CSV table of C-alpha atoms in Angstrom, one decimal:
chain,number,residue,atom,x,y,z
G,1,UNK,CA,68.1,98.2,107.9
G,2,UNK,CA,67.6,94.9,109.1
G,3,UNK,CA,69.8,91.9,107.4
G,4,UNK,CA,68.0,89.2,106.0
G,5,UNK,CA,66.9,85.7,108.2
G,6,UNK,CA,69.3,83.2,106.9
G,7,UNK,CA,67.9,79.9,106.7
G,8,UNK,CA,68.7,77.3,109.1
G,9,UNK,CA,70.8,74.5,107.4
G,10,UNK,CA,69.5,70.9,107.0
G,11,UNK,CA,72.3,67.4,107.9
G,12,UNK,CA,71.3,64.4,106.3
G,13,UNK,CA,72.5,61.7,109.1
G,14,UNK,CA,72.8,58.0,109.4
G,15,UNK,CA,73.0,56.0,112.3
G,16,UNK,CA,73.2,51.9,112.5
G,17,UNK,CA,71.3,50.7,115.4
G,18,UNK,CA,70.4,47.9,117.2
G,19,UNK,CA,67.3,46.6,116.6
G,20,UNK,CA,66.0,46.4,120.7
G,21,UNK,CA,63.2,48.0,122.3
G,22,UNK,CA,63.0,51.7,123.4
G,23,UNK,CA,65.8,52.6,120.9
G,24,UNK,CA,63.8,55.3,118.8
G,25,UNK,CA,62.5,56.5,122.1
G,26,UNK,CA,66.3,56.9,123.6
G,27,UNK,CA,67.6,59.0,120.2
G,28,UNK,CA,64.8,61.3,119.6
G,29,UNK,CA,64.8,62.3,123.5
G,30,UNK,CA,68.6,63.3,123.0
G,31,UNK,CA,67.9,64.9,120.1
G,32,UNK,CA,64.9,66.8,121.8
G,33,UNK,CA,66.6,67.7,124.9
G,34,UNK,CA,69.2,70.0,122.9
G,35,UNK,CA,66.0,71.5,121.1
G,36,UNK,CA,66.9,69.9,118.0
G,37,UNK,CA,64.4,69.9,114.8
G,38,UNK,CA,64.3,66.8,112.9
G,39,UNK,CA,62.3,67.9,109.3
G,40,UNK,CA,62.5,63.8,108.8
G,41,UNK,CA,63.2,60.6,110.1
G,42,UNK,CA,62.9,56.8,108.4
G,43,UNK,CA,63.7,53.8,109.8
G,44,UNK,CA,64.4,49.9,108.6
G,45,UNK,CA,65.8,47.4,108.5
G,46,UNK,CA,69.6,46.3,107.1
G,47,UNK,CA,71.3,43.4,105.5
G,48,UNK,CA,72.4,42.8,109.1
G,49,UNK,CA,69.9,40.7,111.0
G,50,UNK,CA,69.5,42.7,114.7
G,51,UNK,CA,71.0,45.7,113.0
G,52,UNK,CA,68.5,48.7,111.5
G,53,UNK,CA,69.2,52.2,109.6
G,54,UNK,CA,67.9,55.3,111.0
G,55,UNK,CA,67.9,58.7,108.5
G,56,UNK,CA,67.7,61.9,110.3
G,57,UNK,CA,67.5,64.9,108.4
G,58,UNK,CA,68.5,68.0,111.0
G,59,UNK,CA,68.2,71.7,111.0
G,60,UNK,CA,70.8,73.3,112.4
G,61,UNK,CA,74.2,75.2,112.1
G,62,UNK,CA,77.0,72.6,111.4
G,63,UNK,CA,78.9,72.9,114.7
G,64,UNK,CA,75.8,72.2,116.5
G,65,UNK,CA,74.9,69.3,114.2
G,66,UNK,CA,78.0,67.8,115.0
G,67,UNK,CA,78.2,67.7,118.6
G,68,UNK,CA,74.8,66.1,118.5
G,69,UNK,CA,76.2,63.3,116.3
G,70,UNK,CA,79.1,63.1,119.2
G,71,UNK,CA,76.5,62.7,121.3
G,72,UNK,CA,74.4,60.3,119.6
G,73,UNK,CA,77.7,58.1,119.1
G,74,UNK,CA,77.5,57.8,122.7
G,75,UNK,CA,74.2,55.7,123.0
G,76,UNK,CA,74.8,51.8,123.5
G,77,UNK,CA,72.3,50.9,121.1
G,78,UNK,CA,74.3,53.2,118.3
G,79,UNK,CA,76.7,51.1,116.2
G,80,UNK,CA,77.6,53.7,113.7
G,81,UNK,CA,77.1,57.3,112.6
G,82,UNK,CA,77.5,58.1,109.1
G,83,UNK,CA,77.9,61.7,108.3
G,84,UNK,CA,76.3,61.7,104.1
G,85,UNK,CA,78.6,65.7,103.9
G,86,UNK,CA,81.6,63.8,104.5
G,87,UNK,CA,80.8,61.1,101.4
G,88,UNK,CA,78.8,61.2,98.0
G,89,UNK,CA,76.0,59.6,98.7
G,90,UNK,CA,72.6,58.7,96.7
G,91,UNK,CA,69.3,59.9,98.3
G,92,UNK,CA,65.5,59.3,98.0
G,93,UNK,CA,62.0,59.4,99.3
G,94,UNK,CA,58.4,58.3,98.5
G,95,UNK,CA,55.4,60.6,98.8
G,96,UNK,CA,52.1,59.9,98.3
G,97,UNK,CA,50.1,62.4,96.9
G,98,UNK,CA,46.4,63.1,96.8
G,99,UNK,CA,45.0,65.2,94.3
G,100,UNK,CA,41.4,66.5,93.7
G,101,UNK,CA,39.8,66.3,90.4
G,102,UNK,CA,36.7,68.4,89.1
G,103,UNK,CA,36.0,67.5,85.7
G,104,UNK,CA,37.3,65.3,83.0
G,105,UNK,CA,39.5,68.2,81.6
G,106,UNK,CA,41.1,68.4,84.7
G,107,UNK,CA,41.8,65.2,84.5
G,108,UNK,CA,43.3,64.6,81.6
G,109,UNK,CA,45.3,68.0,82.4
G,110,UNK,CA,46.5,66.3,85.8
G,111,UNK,CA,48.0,62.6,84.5
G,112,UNK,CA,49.9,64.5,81.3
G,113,UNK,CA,51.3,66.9,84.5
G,114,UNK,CA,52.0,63.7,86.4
G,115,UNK,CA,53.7,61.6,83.4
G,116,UNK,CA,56.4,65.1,83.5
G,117,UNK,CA,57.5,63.6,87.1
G,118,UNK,CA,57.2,60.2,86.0
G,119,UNK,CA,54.7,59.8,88.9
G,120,UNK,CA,52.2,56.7,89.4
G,121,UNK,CA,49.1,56.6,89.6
G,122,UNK,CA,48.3,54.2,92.5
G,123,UNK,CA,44.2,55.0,93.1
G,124,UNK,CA,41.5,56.4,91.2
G,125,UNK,CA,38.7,57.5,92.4
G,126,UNK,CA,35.6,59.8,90.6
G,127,UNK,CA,36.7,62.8,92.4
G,128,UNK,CA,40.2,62.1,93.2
G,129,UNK,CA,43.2,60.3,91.6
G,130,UNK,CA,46.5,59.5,94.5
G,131,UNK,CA,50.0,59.1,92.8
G,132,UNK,CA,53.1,57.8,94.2
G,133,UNK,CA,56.3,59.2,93.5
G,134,UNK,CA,60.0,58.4,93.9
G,135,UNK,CA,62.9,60.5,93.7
G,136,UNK,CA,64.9,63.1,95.6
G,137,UNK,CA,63.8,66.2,97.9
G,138,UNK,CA,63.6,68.7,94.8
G,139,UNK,CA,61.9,66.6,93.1
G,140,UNK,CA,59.0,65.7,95.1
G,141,UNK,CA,58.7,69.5,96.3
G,142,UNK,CA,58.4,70.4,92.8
G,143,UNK,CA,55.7,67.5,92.0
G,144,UNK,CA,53.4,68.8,95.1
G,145,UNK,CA,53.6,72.6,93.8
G,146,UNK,CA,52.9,71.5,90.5
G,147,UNK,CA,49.3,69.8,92.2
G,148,UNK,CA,49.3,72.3,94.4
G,149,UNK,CA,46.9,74.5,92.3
G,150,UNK,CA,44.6,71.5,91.5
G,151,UNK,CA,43.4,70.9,95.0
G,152,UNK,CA,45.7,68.5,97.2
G,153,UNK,CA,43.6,66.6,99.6
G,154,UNK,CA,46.6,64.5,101.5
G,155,UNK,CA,49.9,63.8,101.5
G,156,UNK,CA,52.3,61.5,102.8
G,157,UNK,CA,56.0,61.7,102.7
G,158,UNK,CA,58.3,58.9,104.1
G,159,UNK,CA,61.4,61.2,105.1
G,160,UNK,CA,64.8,61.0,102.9
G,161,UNK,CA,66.9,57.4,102.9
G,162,UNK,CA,70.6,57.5,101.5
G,163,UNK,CA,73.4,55.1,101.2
G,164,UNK,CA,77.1,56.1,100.7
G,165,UNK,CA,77.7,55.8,96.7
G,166,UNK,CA,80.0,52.9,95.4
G,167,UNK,CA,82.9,55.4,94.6
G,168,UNK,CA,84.0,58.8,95.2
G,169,UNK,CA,86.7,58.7,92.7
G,170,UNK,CA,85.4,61.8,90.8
G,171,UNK,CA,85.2,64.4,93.6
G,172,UNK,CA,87.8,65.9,94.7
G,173,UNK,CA,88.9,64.5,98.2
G,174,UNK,CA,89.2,68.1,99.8
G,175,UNK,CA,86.2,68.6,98.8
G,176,UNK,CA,84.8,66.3,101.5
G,177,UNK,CA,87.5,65.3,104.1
G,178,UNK,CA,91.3,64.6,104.2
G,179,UNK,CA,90.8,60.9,105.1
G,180,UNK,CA,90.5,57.5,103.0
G,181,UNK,CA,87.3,57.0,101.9
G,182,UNK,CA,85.0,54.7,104.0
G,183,UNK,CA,82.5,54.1,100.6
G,184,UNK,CA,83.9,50.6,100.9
G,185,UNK,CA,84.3,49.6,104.3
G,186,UNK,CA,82.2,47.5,105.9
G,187,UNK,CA,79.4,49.2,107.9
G,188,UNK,CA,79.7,47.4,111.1
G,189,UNK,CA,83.1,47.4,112.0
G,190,UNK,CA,83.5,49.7,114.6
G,191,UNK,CA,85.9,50.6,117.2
G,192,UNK,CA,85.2,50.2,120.7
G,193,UNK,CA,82.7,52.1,121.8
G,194,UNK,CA,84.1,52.4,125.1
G,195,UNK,CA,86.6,54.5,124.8
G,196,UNK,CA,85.0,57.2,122.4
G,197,UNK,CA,82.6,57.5,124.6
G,198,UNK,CA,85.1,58.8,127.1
G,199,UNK,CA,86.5,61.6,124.9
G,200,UNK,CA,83.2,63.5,124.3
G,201,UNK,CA,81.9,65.6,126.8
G,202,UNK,CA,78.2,64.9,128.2
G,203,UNK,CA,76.3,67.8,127.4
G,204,UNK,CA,72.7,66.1,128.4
């Protein structure tokens, strides 16, 4: 008897980057050269001018995960990694969801299913109404199976965003890591990047 496939697990990663030319190119070539899946990736800018925020979210064991991040730390153009297991963190993403519509029943039936998700209704059309809606992974999964049924002509999906939460004083620090919390340290101040770079190993 065979054992069951055990799903692949999924990071949620940040990295701080300089805004400069080529710099998406440079991390998603590292990340495909280990054969690396990223399920999602978002980009934009920061309160920093010259300074953006990309969010990866990678399958993989967490081993494997790591040493990419490692690796990743090694790029010039990366200022910071941020690691959202190793903090509590607040995440969200945008979908935009197209959704068939046959009669007037159906679209009545569709809006009082939509107003359950709090979802938006952003264009209406005589066959077709397209919401927006805001909120975390589970949550927009569940909103496209519940129009799944109805007829879904397109969707979009932006790719999860997060941002460390204000406080972790209500979780357990073992929970997440032995060290002080970085929740309120400023982003950008780094060590040299020099000499971190020297202590990981190239595997590319």
């Amino acid at each position: 008897m065979t054992s069951p496939v055990q799903p692949v697990p999924d990071h949620l990663v940040s990295a701080l980057v300089r805004d400069e030319p080529r710099v998406l190119t440079r991390i998603t070539s590292l990340f495909g050269r280990r054969g690396y899946n990223i399920k999602s990736l978002s980009v934009g800018t920061t309160e920093m001018p010259g300074v953006s925020r990309m969010t990866f979210v990678v399958s993989g064991e967490r081993g494997v995960v790591e040493q990419a991040m490692k690796q990743l730390d090694k790029l010039h153009d990366v200022v910071k990694i941020i690691d959202h297991s190793l903090e509590k963190y607040v995440d969200r993403e945008l979908v935009l969801v197209k959704v068939r519509v046959e009669n007037s029943e159906r679209r009545i039936e569709i809006r009082q299913m939509a107003e359950d998700f709090r979802a938006r209704i952003v264009d209406v059309g005589r066959h077709a109404l397209t919401f927006e809606v805001t909120g975390d992974e589970g949550k927009i999964t569940a909103f496209i199976e519940q129009m799944r049924p109805f007829g879904i002509l397109e969707t979009m999906r932006t790719g999860r965003i997060a941002l460390t939460r204000g406080s972790n004083a209500d979780i357990a620090s073992h929970i997440y890591h032995d060290g002080q919390t970085e929740t309120l340290e400023p982003v950008y101040s780094s060590a040299p990047r020099e000499g971190k770079a020297r202590e990981v190993n190239n595997l590319f």
